[in-house]
PDB file of C-alpha atoms in Angstrom:
ATOM      1  CA  MET U   1       0.000   0.000   0.000  1.00  0.00           C
ATOM      2  CA  SER U   2       1.473   3.326  -1.025  1.00  0.00           C
ATOM      3  CA  PHE U   3       0.714   6.814   0.273  1.00  0.00           C
ATOM      4  CA  THR U   4       0.730  10.283  -1.205  1.00  0.00           C
ATOM      5  CA  ASN U   5       1.737  13.210   1.014  1.00  0.00           C
ATOM      6  CA  ALA U   6       0.768  16.892   0.831  1.00  0.00           C
ATOM      7  CA  GLN U   7       3.558  17.521  -1.691  1.00  0.00           C
ATOM      8  CA  ASN U   8       2.043  14.855  -3.956  1.00  0.00           C
ATOM      9  CA  GLU U   9       5.009  12.595  -3.352  1.00  0.00           C
ATOM     10  CA  THR U  10       4.275   8.873  -3.314  1.00  0.00           C
ATOM     11  CA  PHE U  11       6.103   6.484  -1.014  1.00  0.00           C
ATOM     12  CA  ASP U  12       5.679   2.953   0.289  1.00  0.00           C
ATOM     13  CA  LEU U  13       5.240   2.192   3.967  1.00  0.00           C
ATOM     14  CA  LEU U  14       3.327  -1.037   3.597  1.00  0.00           C
ATOM     15  CA  ARG U  15       4.620  -2.923   0.584  1.00  0.00           C
ATOM     16  CA  GLY U  16       2.485  -5.729  -0.722  1.00  0.00           C
ATOM     17  CA  VAL U  17       0.826  -6.533   2.610  1.00  0.00           C
ATOM     18  CA  ASN U  18      -1.447  -9.541   2.169  1.00  0.00           C
ATOM     19  CA  LEU U  19      -3.115 -10.694   5.372  1.00  0.00           C
ATOM     20  CA  SER U  20      -6.257 -12.744   5.898  1.00  0.00           C
ATOM     21  CA  VAL U  21      -7.678 -12.794   9.432  1.00  0.00           C
ATOM     22  CA  GLU U  22      -9.544 -15.940  10.423  1.00  0.00           C
ATOM     23  CA  GLU U  23     -13.090 -15.327  11.594  1.00  0.00           C
ATOM     24  CA  GLY U  24     -13.807 -15.940  15.274  1.00  0.00           C
ATOM     25  CA  ARG U  25     -10.124 -16.247  16.190  1.00  0.00           C
ATOM     26  CA  ILE U  26      -7.378 -14.094  17.727  1.00  0.00           C
ATOM     27  CA  THR U  27      -4.625 -12.895  15.395  1.00  0.00           C
ATOM     28  CA  ALA U  28      -1.603 -10.996  16.699  1.00  0.00           C
ATOM     29  CA  LEU U  29       0.270  -8.533  14.493  1.00  0.00           C
ATOM     30  CA  VAL U  30       3.857  -8.184  15.693  1.00  0.00           C
ATOM     31  CA  GLY U  31       6.924  -6.336  14.484  1.00  0.00           C
ATOM     32  CA  GLY U  32       9.361  -3.607  15.444  1.00  0.00           C
ATOM     33  CA  ASN U  33       8.542   0.063  15.875  1.00  0.00           C
ATOM     34  CA  GLY U  34       7.964   1.919  12.622  1.00  0.00           C
ATOM     35  CA  THR U  35       7.166  -1.174  10.578  1.00  0.00           C
ATOM     36  CA  GLY U  36       3.611  -0.029   9.775  1.00  0.00           C
ATOM     37  CA  LYS U  37       1.431  -1.906  12.277  1.00  0.00           C
ATOM     38  CA  THR U  38      -0.558   1.095  13.506  1.00  0.00           C
ATOM     39  CA  THR U  39      -0.708   2.466   9.960  1.00  0.00           C
ATOM     40  CA  LEU U  40      -2.345  -0.783   8.873  1.00  0.00           C
ATOM     41  CA  PHE U  41      -4.892  -0.397  11.692  1.00  0.00           C
ATOM     42  CA  ASN U  42      -5.509   3.202  10.593  1.00  0.00           C
ATOM     43  CA  ILE U  43      -6.204   2.012   7.060  1.00  0.00           C
ATOM     44  CA  ILE U  44      -8.611  -0.722   8.172  1.00  0.00           C
ATOM     45  CA  SER U  45     -10.520   1.610  10.500  1.00  0.00           C
ATOM     46  CA  GLY U  46     -10.684   4.544   8.077  1.00  0.00           C
ATOM     47  CA  PHE U  47      -8.248   6.974   9.687  1.00  0.00           C
ATOM     48  CA  GLU U  48      -5.728   6.778   6.851  1.00  0.00           C
ATOM     49  CA  LYS U  49      -6.514   7.927   3.322  1.00  0.00           C
ATOM     50  CA  GLY U  50      -4.604   8.278   0.079  1.00  0.00           C
ATOM     51  CA  TYR U  51      -3.431   4.676  -0.152  1.00  0.00           C
ATOM     52  CA  THR U  52      -3.606   2.096  -2.903  1.00  0.00           C
ATOM     53  CA  GLY U  53      -4.735  -1.443  -2.190  1.00  0.00           C
ATOM     54  CA  ASP U  54      -7.872  -3.278  -1.146  1.00  0.00           C
ATOM     55  CA  VAL U  55      -9.387  -3.756   2.295  1.00  0.00           C
ATOM     56  CA  ILE U  56     -12.106  -6.403   2.284  1.00  0.00           C
ATOM     57  CA  PHE U  57     -14.438  -7.229   5.171  1.00  0.00           C
ATOM     58  CA  GLU U  58     -17.028  -9.991   4.891  1.00  0.00           C
ATOM     59  CA  GLY U  59     -16.647  -9.951   1.116  1.00  0.00           C
ATOM     60  CA  ASN U  60     -17.132  -6.182   0.799  1.00  0.00           C
ATOM     61  CA  SER U  61     -14.415  -3.717  -0.198  1.00  0.00           C
ATOM     62  CA  PHE U  62     -14.567  -0.458   1.735  1.00  0.00           C
ATOM     63  CA  ASN U  63     -11.614   1.497   0.391  1.00  0.00           C
ATOM     64  CA  GLN U  64     -11.565   5.186   1.353  1.00  0.00           C
ATOM     65  CA  LEU U  65     -14.742   5.034   3.454  1.00  0.00           C
ATOM     66  CA  SER U  66     -14.898   7.309   6.487  1.00  0.00           C
ATOM     67  CA  ALA U  67     -14.107   5.942   9.945  1.00  0.00           C
ATOM     68  CA  HIS U  68     -17.750   6.438  10.916  1.00  0.00           C
ATOM     69  CA  ARG U  69     -19.033   4.443   7.949  1.00  0.00           C
ATOM     70  CA  ILE U  70     -16.557   1.654   8.641  1.00  0.00           C
ATOM     71  CA  SER U  71     -17.580   1.467  12.303  1.00  0.00           C
ATOM     72  CA  LEU U  72     -21.182   1.016  11.199  1.00  0.00           C
ATOM     73  CA  MET U  73     -20.085  -2.025   9.175  1.00  0.00           C
ATOM     74  CA  GLY U  74     -19.151  -3.803  12.414  1.00  0.00           C
ATOM     75  CA  ILE U  75     -15.487  -2.898  12.932  1.00  0.00           C
ATOM     76  CA  GLY U  76     -14.475  -1.482  16.305  1.00  0.00           C
ATOM     77  CA  ARG U  77     -11.150  -0.338  17.650  1.00  0.00           C
ATOM     78  CA  MET U  78      -9.313   0.239  20.904  1.00  0.00           C
ATOM     79  CA  PHE U  79      -6.468   2.718  20.484  1.00  0.00           C
ATOM     80  CA  GLN U  80      -3.084   2.384  22.131  1.00  0.00           C
ATOM     81  CA  ASP U  81      -3.932   5.110  24.650  1.00  0.00           C
ATOM     82  CA  GLY U  82      -7.544   3.972  24.992  1.00  0.00           C
ATOM     83  CA  GLN U  83      -9.012   5.075  28.295  1.00  0.00           C
ATOM     84  CA  LEU U  84     -12.368   6.183  29.652  1.00  0.00           C
ATOM     85  CA  LEU U  85     -13.631   9.663  28.776  1.00  0.00           C
ATOM     86  CA  SER U  86     -12.995  11.996  31.673  1.00  0.00           C
ATOM     87  CA  GLY U  87     -15.945  14.071  32.804  1.00  0.00           C
ATOM     88  CA  LEU U  88     -18.315  11.143  32.296  1.00  0.00           C
ATOM     89  CA  THR U  89     -19.310   8.435  34.743  1.00  0.00           C
ATOM     90  CA  LEU U  90     -18.468   4.789  34.253  1.00  0.00           C
ATOM     91  CA  MET U  91     -22.084   4.093  33.261  1.00  0.00           C
ATOM     92  CA  GLU U  92     -22.069   6.933  30.733  1.00  0.00           C
ATOM     93  CA  ASN U  93     -18.770   5.709  29.274  1.00  0.00           C
ATOM     94  CA  MET U  94     -20.137   2.198  28.872  1.00  0.00           C
ATOM     95  CA  LYS U  95     -23.449   3.286  27.340  1.00  0.00           C
ATOM     96  CA  MET U  96     -21.691   5.471  24.767  1.00  0.00           C
ATOM     97  CA  ALA U  97     -20.302   2.319  23.146  1.00  0.00           C
ATOM     98  CA  SER U  98     -23.759   0.877  22.506  1.00  0.00           C
ATOM     99  CA  ASP U  99     -24.997   0.636  18.938  1.00  0.00           C
ATOM    100  CA  ASP U 100     -28.424   1.826  20.120  1.00  0.00           C
ATOM    101  CA  LYS U 101     -28.217   5.618  19.771  1.00  0.00           C
ATOM    102  CA  THR U 102     -31.805   6.331  20.855  1.00  0.00           C
ATOM    103  CA  GLY U 103     -30.681   8.401  23.808  1.00  0.00           C
ATOM    104  CA  GLU U 104     -28.522  10.590  21.564  1.00  0.00           C
ATOM    105  CA  ILE U 105     -31.449  11.813  19.464  1.00  0.00           C
ATOM    106  CA  PRO U 106     -32.094  15.478  20.421  1.00  0.00           C
ATOM    107  CA  PHE U 107     -35.075  15.787  22.797  1.00  0.00           C
ATOM    108  CA  SER U 108     -35.691  12.034  22.549  1.00  0.00           C
ATOM    109  CA  SER U 109     -36.623  11.895  26.234  1.00  0.00           C
ATOM    110  CA  LEU U 110     -39.362  14.466  25.560  1.00  0.00           C
ATOM    111  CA  ILE U 111     -40.587  13.310  22.161  1.00  0.00           C
ATOM    112  CA  LEU U 112     -40.372   9.555  22.720  1.00  0.00           C
ATOM    113  CA  PRO U 113     -40.200   9.170  26.501  1.00  0.00           C
ATOM    114  CA  LYS U 114     -41.287   5.524  26.613  1.00  0.00           C
ATOM    115  CA  ARG U 115     -38.915   4.424  23.855  1.00  0.00           C
ATOM    116  CA  TRP U 116     -36.090   6.457  25.389  1.00  0.00           C
ATOM    117  CA  LYS U 117     -36.641   4.927  28.832  1.00  0.00           C
ATOM    118  CA  GLU U 118     -36.772   1.385  27.447  1.00  0.00           C
ATOM    119  CA  ALA U 119     -33.560   1.938  25.488  1.00  0.00           C
ATOM    120  CA  GLU U 120     -31.775   3.371  28.524  1.00  0.00           C
ATOM    121  CA  ASN U 121     -32.917   0.518  30.758  1.00  0.00           C
ATOM    122  CA  LYS U 122     -31.748  -2.026  28.189  1.00  0.00           C
ATOM    123  CA  LYS U 123     -28.310  -0.410  27.907  1.00  0.00           C
ATOM    124  CA  GLU U 124     -27.901  -0.169  31.670  1.00  0.00           C
ATOM    125  CA  ALA U 125     -28.825  -3.838  32.069  1.00  0.00           C
ATOM    126  CA  LYS U 126     -26.244  -4.780  29.428  1.00  0.00           C
ATOM    127  CA  VAL U 127     -23.572  -2.726  31.220  1.00  0.00           C
ATOM    128  CA  LYS U 128     -24.218  -4.597  34.465  1.00  0.00           C
ATOM    129  CA  ASP U 129     -24.270  -7.957  32.693  1.00  0.00           C
ATOM    130  CA  ILE U 130     -20.890  -7.295  31.060  1.00  0.00           C
ATOM    131  CA  LEU U 131     -19.311  -6.189  34.341  1.00  0.00           C
ATOM    132  CA  LYS U 132     -20.640  -9.269  36.132  1.00  0.00           C
ATOM    133  CA  ARG U 133     -19.406 -11.641  33.428  1.00  0.00           C
ATOM    134  CA  ILE U 134     -15.944 -10.118  33.357  1.00  0.00           C
ATOM    135  CA  PHE U 135     -15.325  -9.100  36.956  1.00  0.00           C
ATOM    136  CA  GLY U 136     -17.736 -11.257  38.968  1.00  0.00           C
ATOM    137  CA  GLU U 137     -21.264 -11.038  40.343  1.00  0.00           C
ATOM    138  CA  ASN U 138     -20.231  -8.829  43.259  1.00  0.00           C
ATOM    139  CA  CYS U 139     -17.492  -6.785  41.609  1.00  0.00           C
ATOM    140  CA  LYS U 140     -16.810  -3.324  42.957  1.00  0.00           C
ATOM    141  CA  TYR U 141     -17.555  -1.656  39.623  1.00  0.00           C
ATOM    142  CA  LEU U 142     -21.283  -2.308  40.047  1.00  0.00           C
ATOM    143  CA  SER U 143     -21.262   0.112  42.967  1.00  0.00           C
ATOM    144  CA  MET U 144     -19.075   2.611  41.080  1.00  0.00           C
ATOM    145  CA  LEU U 145     -21.237   3.091  37.996  1.00  0.00           C
ATOM    146  CA  ASN U 146     -21.889   6.729  38.909  1.00  0.00           C
ATOM    147  CA  ASP U 147     -18.243   7.460  39.716  1.00  0.00           C
ATOM    148  CA  ASN U 148     -16.338   9.748  37.384  1.00  0.00           C
ATOM    149  CA  ALA U 149     -13.847   8.140  35.004  1.00  0.00           C
ATOM    150  CA  SER U 150     -11.031  10.093  36.641  1.00  0.00           C
ATOM    151  CA  ASP U 151     -11.644   8.173  39.877  1.00  0.00           C
ATOM    152  CA  PHE U 152     -10.250   4.999  38.297  1.00  0.00           C
ATOM    153  CA  SER U 153      -6.577   4.106  37.963  1.00  0.00           C
ATOM    154  CA  TYR U 154      -4.880   3.886  34.570  1.00  0.00           C
ATOM    155  CA  GLY U 155      -5.011   0.105  34.643  1.00  0.00           C
ATOM    156  CA  GLU U 156      -8.684   0.083  35.595  1.00  0.00           C
ATOM    157  CA  GLN U 157      -9.514   2.512  32.810  1.00  0.00           C
ATOM    158  CA  ARG U 158      -7.747   0.258  30.323  1.00  0.00           C
ATOM    159  CA  ILE U 159      -9.631  -2.885  31.311  1.00  0.00           C
ATOM    160  CA  LEU U 160     -12.934  -1.022  31.529  1.00  0.00           C
ATOM    161  CA  SER U 161     -12.457   0.611  28.126  1.00  0.00           C
ATOM    162  CA  LEU U 162     -11.682  -2.839  26.727  1.00  0.00           C
ATOM    163  CA  ALA U 163     -14.786  -4.328  28.362  1.00  0.00           C
ATOM    164  CA  ARG U 164     -16.767  -1.387  26.958  1.00  0.00           C
ATOM    165  CA  LEU U 165     -16.227  -2.755  23.439  1.00  0.00           C
ATOM    166  CA  LEU U 166     -18.631  -5.588  24.319  1.00  0.00           C
ATOM    167  CA  MET U 167     -21.452  -3.026  24.387  1.00  0.00           C
ATOM    168  CA  GLY U 168     -21.503  -2.836  20.597  1.00  0.00           C
ATOM    169  CA  GLU U 169     -22.373  -5.318  17.880  1.00  0.00           C
ATOM    170  CA  ASP U 170     -18.940  -5.330  16.258  1.00  0.00           C
ATOM    171  CA  ARG U 171     -17.791  -8.455  14.462  1.00  0.00           C
ATOM    172  CA  LEU U 172     -14.143  -7.407  14.148  1.00  0.00           C
ATOM    173  CA  LEU U 173     -12.200  -5.628  16.887  1.00  0.00           C
ATOM    174  CA  LEU U 174      -8.797  -4.006  16.386  1.00  0.00           C
ATOM    175  CA  LEU U 175      -6.871  -3.820  19.663  1.00  0.00           C
ATOM    176  CA  ASP U 176      -3.757  -1.645  19.608  1.00  0.00           C
ATOM    177  CA  GLU U 177      -1.400  -2.890  22.350  1.00  0.00           C
ATOM    178  CA  PRO U 178      -4.052  -3.840  24.933  1.00  0.00           C
ATOM    179  CA  THR U 179      -1.435  -4.598  27.633  1.00  0.00           C
ATOM    180  CA  SER U 180       0.677  -1.459  27.045  1.00  0.00           C
ATOM    181  CA  GLY U 181       1.597   0.298  30.282  1.00  0.00           C
ATOM    182  CA  VAL U 182      -0.667  -1.949  32.326  1.00  0.00           C
ATOM    183  CA  ASN U 183       0.327  -3.371  35.696  1.00  0.00           C
ATOM    184  CA  PRO U 184       0.810  -7.147  35.384  1.00  0.00           C
ATOM    185  CA  VAL U 185      -2.046  -7.627  37.864  1.00  0.00           C
ATOM    186  CA  TYR U 186      -4.489  -6.584  35.129  1.00  0.00           C
ATOM    187  CA  ILE U 187      -3.104  -8.713  32.296  1.00  0.00           C
ATOM    188  CA  ASP U 188      -5.073 -11.834  33.238  1.00  0.00           C
ATOM    189  CA  THR U 189      -8.222  -9.701  33.168  1.00  0.00           C
ATOM    190  CA  ILE U 190      -7.329  -8.385  29.720  1.00  0.00           C
ATOM    191  CA  GLU U 191      -6.939 -11.964  28.520  1.00  0.00           C
ATOM    192  CA  LYS U 192     -10.331 -12.851  30.010  1.00  0.00           C
ATOM    193  CA  ILE U 193     -12.016  -9.942  28.233  1.00  0.00           C
ATOM    194  CA  ILE U 194     -10.459 -10.841  24.876  1.00  0.00           C
ATOM    195  CA  ARG U 195     -11.531 -14.465  25.256  1.00  0.00           C
ATOM    196  CA  GLU U 196     -15.036 -13.259  26.130  1.00  0.00           C
ATOM    197  CA  MET U 197     -15.053 -11.313  22.860  1.00  0.00           C
ATOM    198  CA  VAL U 198     -14.200 -14.447  20.907  1.00  0.00           C
ATOM    199  CA  ALA U 199     -16.798 -16.454  22.841  1.00  0.00           C
ATOM    200  CA  GLU U 200     -19.364 -13.962  21.533  1.00  0.00           C
ATOM    201  CA  GLY U 201     -18.246 -14.650  17.959  1.00  0.00           C
ATOM    202  CA  ILE U 202     -16.051 -11.581  17.574  1.00  0.00           C
ATOM    203  CA  THR U 203     -12.859 -11.730  15.511  1.00  0.00           C
ATOM    204  CA  VAL U 204      -9.870 -10.063  17.176  1.00  0.00           C
ATOM    205  CA  LEU U 205      -6.816  -8.568  15.466  1.00  0.00           C
ATOM    206  CA  MET U 206      -4.346  -7.100  17.926  1.00  0.00           C
ATOM    207  CA  ILE U 207      -1.015  -5.331  17.888  1.00  0.00           C
ATOM    208  CA  GLU U 208       1.031  -6.468  20.861  1.00  0.00           C
ATOM    209  CA  HIS U 209       4.651  -6.254  22.004  1.00  0.00           C
ATOM    210  CA  ASN U 210       4.253  -8.501  25.036  1.00  0.00           C
ATOM    211  CA  MET U 211       5.417 -11.776  23.484  1.00  0.00           C
ATOM    212  CA  HIS U 212       4.436 -13.851  26.514  1.00  0.00           C
ATOM    213  CA  PHE U 213       0.898 -12.523  26.166  1.00  0.00           C
ATOM    214  CA  VAL U 214       0.924 -13.167  22.412  1.00  0.00           C
ATOM    215  CA  ARG U 215       2.009 -16.774  22.935  1.00  0.00           C
ATOM    216  CA  LYS U 216      -0.690 -17.299  25.542  1.00  0.00           C
ATOM    217  CA  VAL U 217      -3.602 -15.647  23.744  1.00  0.00           C
ATOM    218  CA  ALA U 218      -3.173 -15.520  19.962  1.00  0.00           C
ATOM    219  CA  ASP U 219      -4.197 -18.380  17.688  1.00  0.00           C
ATOM    220  CA  THR U 220      -2.323 -16.910  14.736  1.00  0.00           C
ATOM    221  CA  CYS U 221       0.602 -14.520  14.498  1.00  0.00           C
ATOM    222  CA  ALA U 222       1.630 -12.293  11.592  1.00  0.00           C
ATOM    223  CA  TYR U 223       5.126 -10.815  11.593  1.00  0.00           C
ATOM    224  CA  LEU U 224       5.379  -7.435   9.836  1.00  0.00           C
ATOM    225  CA  ASP U 225       8.884  -6.429   8.795  1.00  0.00           C
ATOM    226  CA  ASP U 226       9.849  -3.471   6.605  1.00  0.00           C
ATOM    227  CA  GLY U 227       6.287  -3.063   5.349  1.00  0.00           C
ATOM    228  CA  VAL U 228       5.831  -6.722   4.405  1.00  0.00           C
ATOM    229  CA  ILE U 229       4.148  -9.649   6.152  1.00  0.00           C
ATOM    230  CA  ALA U 230       7.316 -11.708   6.403  1.00  0.00           C
ATOM    231  CA  LYS U 231       5.696 -14.701   8.092  1.00  0.00           C
ATOM    232  CA  VAL U 232       2.226 -15.741   9.213  1.00  0.00           C
ATOM    233  CA  GLY U 233       0.986 -18.928  10.848  1.00  0.00           C
ATOM    234  CA  PRO U 234       0.349 -20.564  14.231  1.00  0.00           C
ATOM    235  CA  THR U 235       1.728 -18.298  16.942  1.00  0.00           C
ATOM    236  CA  ALA U 236       4.423 -20.607  18.318  1.00  0.00           C
ATOM    237  CA  GLU U 237       5.609 -21.446  14.816  1.00  0.00           C
ATOM    238  CA  VAL U 238       6.072 -17.772  13.921  1.00  0.00           C
ATOM    239  CA  LEU U 239       7.693 -16.683  17.176  1.00  0.00           C
ATOM    240  CA  ASP U 240      10.046 -19.666  17.157  1.00  0.00           C
ATOM    241  CA  ASP U 241      11.111 -19.076  13.554  1.00  0.00           C
ATOM    242  CA  LYS U 242      14.853 -18.467  13.413  1.00  0.00           C
ATOM    243  CA  ASN U 243      14.595 -15.451  11.096  1.00  0.00           C
ATOM    244  CA  VAL U 244      11.870 -13.827  13.187  1.00  0.00           C
ATOM    245  CA  ARG U 245      13.843 -14.385  16.381  1.00  0.00           C
ATOM    246  CA  ASN U 246      16.995 -12.929  14.840  1.00  0.00           C
ATOM    247  CA  SER U 247      15.474  -9.867  13.198  1.00  0.00           C
ATOM    248  CA  TYR U 248      12.736  -8.960  15.694  1.00  0.00           C
ATOM    249  CA  LEU U 249      13.406 -10.595  19.031  1.00  0.00           C
ATOM    250  CA  GLY U 250      17.185 -10.353  18.735  1.00  0.00           C
ATOM    251  CA  LEU U 251      17.668 -13.940  19.874  1.00  0.00           C
TER     252      LEU U 251
END
């Protein structure tokens, strides 16, 4: 995939990338810094324009569509610095991720009060169900639904923003370094949330630098090197490949 900058100069960052992601499985995209991993995510999710190449989801090509249009197709994303939105409560943060936007219609509570109330009750019930499934029937977050996002630690915001993705109806989720900067105490929870996503039929493609986590979680691993998918296959097979270990892991 090539790009054209503001000076109309064309250059290659991703060169001949060809990657198929297996439905209902976890695929890890690994590689050194600057190899194009986040750029590839930006292309898939509609935040990068001016490229050549095809992006196909469920048999449909959506080249150059806006990020909003792509999200409506069933593709969600957690960014590398993904956290809760400050100024909003935990409940409000969770409900914002719902595909039901009834409550966001101007004056909906006045014009359609019954429909608005039913929609809000349904979303709130789903929030509680997700928190119970992930963190337990008596988890502390059930009593903190009205607490401001800023009241939670960085690690808690990361796991809650990840759990928030279960509020939607996405069929593909792009997770950009889900364990980045997170205290090891939360990593098992992150794994649990990702496995819950797959249990719901969601396909997961993640960028991750924690190789222990990749080995433990990912079904498939794709190694991106110098803009090319240099190797793809079962996770252990890729990470144990001599060339991958030499060029990426330095082993």
